[in-house]
Short mmCIF file of C-alpha atoms in Angstrom, two decimals:
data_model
loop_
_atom_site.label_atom_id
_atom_site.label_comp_id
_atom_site.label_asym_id
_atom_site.label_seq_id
_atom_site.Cartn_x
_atom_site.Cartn_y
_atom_site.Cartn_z
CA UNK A 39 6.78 4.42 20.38
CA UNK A 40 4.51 7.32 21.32
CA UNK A 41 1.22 5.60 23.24
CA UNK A 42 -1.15 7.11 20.04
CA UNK A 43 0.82 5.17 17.65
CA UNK A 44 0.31 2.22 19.65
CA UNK A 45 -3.16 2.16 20.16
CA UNK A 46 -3.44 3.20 16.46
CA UNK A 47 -1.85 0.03 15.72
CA UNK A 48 -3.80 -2.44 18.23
CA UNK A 49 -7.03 -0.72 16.44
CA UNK A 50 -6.04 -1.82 13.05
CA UNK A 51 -5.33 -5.30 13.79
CA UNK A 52 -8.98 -5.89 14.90
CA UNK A 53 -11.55 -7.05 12.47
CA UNK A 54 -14.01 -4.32 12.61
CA UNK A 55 -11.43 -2.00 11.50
CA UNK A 56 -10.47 -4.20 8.32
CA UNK A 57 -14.51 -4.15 7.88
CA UNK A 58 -14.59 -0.01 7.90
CA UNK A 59 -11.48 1.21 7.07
CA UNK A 60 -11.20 0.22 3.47
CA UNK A 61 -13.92 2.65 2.62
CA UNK A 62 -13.26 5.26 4.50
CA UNK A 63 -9.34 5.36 4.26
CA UNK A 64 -8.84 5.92 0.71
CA UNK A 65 -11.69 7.88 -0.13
CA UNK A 66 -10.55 10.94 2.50
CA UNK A 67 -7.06 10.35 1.34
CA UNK A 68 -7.58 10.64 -2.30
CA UNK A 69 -10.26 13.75 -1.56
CA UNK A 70 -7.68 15.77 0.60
CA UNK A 71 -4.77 14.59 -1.86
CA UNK A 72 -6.74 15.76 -4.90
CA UNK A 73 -7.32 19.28 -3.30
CA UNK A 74 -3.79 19.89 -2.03
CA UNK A 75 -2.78 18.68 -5.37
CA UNK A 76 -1.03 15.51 -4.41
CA UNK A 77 0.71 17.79 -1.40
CA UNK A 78 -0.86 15.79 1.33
CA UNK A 79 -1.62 12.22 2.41
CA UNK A 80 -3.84 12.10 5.53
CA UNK A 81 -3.13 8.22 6.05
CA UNK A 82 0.75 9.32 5.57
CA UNK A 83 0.87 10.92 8.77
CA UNK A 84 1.59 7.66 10.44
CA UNK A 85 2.70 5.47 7.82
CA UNK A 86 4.45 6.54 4.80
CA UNK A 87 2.74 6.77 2.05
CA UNK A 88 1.74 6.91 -1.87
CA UNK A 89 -1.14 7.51 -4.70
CA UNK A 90 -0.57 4.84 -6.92
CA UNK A 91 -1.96 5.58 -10.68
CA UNK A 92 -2.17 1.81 -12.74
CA UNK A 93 -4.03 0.50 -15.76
CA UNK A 94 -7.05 -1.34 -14.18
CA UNK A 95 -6.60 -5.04 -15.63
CA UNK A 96 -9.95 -5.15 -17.39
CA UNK A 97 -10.82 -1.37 -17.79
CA UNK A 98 -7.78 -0.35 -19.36
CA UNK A 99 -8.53 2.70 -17.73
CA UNK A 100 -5.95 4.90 -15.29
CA UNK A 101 -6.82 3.43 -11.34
CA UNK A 102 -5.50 5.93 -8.42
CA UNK A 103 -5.12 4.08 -5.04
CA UNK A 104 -3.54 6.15 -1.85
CA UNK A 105 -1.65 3.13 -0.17
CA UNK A 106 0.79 2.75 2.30
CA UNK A 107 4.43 1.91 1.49
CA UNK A 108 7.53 1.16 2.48
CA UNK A 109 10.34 3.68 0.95
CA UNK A 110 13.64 1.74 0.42
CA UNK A 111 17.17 3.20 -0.19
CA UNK A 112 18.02 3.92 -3.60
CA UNK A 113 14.35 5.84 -4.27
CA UNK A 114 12.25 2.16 -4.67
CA UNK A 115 9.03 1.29 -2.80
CA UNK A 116 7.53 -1.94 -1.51
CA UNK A 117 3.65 -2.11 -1.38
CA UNK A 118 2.14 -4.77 0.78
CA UNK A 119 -1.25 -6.06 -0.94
CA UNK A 120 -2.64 -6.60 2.94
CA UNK A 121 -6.50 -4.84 1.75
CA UNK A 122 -6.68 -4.97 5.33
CA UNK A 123 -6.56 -8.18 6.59
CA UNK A 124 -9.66 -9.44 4.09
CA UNK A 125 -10.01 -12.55 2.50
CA UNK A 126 -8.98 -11.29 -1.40
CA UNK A 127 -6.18 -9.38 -3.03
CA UNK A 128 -6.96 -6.08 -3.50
CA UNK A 129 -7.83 -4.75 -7.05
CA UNK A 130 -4.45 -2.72 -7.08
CA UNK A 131 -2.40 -5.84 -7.08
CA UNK A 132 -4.18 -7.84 -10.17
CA UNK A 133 -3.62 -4.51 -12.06
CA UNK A 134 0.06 -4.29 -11.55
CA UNK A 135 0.56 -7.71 -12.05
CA UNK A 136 -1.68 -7.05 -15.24
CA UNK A 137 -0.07 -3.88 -16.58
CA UNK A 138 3.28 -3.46 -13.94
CA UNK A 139 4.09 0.01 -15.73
CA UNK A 140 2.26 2.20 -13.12
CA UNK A 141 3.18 6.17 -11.40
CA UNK A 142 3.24 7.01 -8.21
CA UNK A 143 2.51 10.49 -6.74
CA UNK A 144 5.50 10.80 -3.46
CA UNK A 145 5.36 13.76 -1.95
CA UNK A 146 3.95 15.98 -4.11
CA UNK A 147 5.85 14.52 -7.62
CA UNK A 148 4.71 12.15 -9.70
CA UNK A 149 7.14 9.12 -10.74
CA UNK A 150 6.86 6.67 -13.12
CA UNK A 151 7.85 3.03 -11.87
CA UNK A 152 8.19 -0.92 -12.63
CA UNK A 153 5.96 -3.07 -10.20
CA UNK A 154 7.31 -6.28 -9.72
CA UNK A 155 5.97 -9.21 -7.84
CA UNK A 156 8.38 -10.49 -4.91
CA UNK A 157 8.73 -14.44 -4.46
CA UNK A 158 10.73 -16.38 -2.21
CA UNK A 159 13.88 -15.27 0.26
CA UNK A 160 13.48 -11.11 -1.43
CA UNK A 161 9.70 -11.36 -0.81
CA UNK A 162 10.66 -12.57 3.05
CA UNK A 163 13.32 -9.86 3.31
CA UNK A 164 10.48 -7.19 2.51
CA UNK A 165 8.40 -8.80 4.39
CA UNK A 166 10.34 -8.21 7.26
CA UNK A 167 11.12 -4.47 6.14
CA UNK A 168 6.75 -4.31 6.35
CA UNK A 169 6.52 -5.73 9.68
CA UNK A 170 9.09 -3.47 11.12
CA UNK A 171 7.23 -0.42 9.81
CA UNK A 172 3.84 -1.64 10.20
CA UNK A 173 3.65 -4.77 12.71
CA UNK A 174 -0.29 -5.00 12.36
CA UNK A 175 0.24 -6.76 8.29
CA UNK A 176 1.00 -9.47 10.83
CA UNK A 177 -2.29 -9.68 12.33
CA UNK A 178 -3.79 -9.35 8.53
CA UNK A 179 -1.22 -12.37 7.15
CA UNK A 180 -3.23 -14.28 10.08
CA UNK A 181 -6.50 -13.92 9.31
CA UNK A 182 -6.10 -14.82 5.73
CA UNK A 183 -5.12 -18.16 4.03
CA UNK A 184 -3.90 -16.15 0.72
CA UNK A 185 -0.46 -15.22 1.16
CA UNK A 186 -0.27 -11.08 1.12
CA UNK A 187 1.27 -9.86 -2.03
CA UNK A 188 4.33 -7.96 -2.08
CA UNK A 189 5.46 -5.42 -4.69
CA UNK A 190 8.35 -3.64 -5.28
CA UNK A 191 8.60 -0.65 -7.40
CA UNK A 192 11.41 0.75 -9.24
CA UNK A 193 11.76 4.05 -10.55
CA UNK A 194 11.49 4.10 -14.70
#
């Protein structure tokens, strides 16, 4: 592991980094993603990543959230519903589990996918599949009594 990514990760375990980053993350990702029109992710280059486009769950109206993911063989996705190590779920997760028919922009295209909810021994395999890309949703599982939600997305 090159020493940047590690000090990358010991920074985003820490709490002042769960206070910051969630408004400064996704607003320069979906700025720079809007203007190289959904070419570029800046948060994807260390983790992979996608712009997630859901129904907000009391809008009704179209939501677009750059978040991190974990591709899977066979073209799914698992999204870990960490918001950064902070006491409640993040917005994106009530939507999908309001309205799971969602998109997602991946590298450029834009895919339409089922989110589903993971439970019990499949939620613990992707949680596992998280932790080994991303060992710091450890450090946010810790700090919060809510367990993190997982979803999985499938291609439509």
């Amino acid at each position: 592991m090159p020493p940047g990514e590690r000090l990358l990760m010991k920074i985003s375990a820490t709490r002042a980094f769960a206070r910051t980053a969630p408004y400064v993350i996704p607003a320069l990702d979906r700025a720079v993603h809007r203007l190289t029109r959904g070419k570029v992710l800046l948060s994807a280059r260390m983790l992979p990543g996608v712009v997630l486009t859901a129904t907000g769950a009391r809008s009704g109206l179209p939501r677009r959230t750059p978040l991190a993911c974990v591709p899977e063989d066979g073209g799914s996705w698992l999204l870990v519903g960490s918001n950064f190590g902070r006491p409640g779920h993040p917005a994106w997760t009530g939507n999908l589990l309001r309205n799971p028919e969602a998109e997602v922009s991946w590298r450029g295209r834009d895919i339409p996918v089922r989110a589903r909810l993971l439970n019990g021994e499949e939620r613990a395999r992707a949680w596992r599949a998280a932790l080994a890309l991303w060992p710091p949703y450890a450090a946010y599982q810790a700090r919060v009594t809510r367990e993190i939600r997982l979803f999985r997305l499938e291609r439509r």
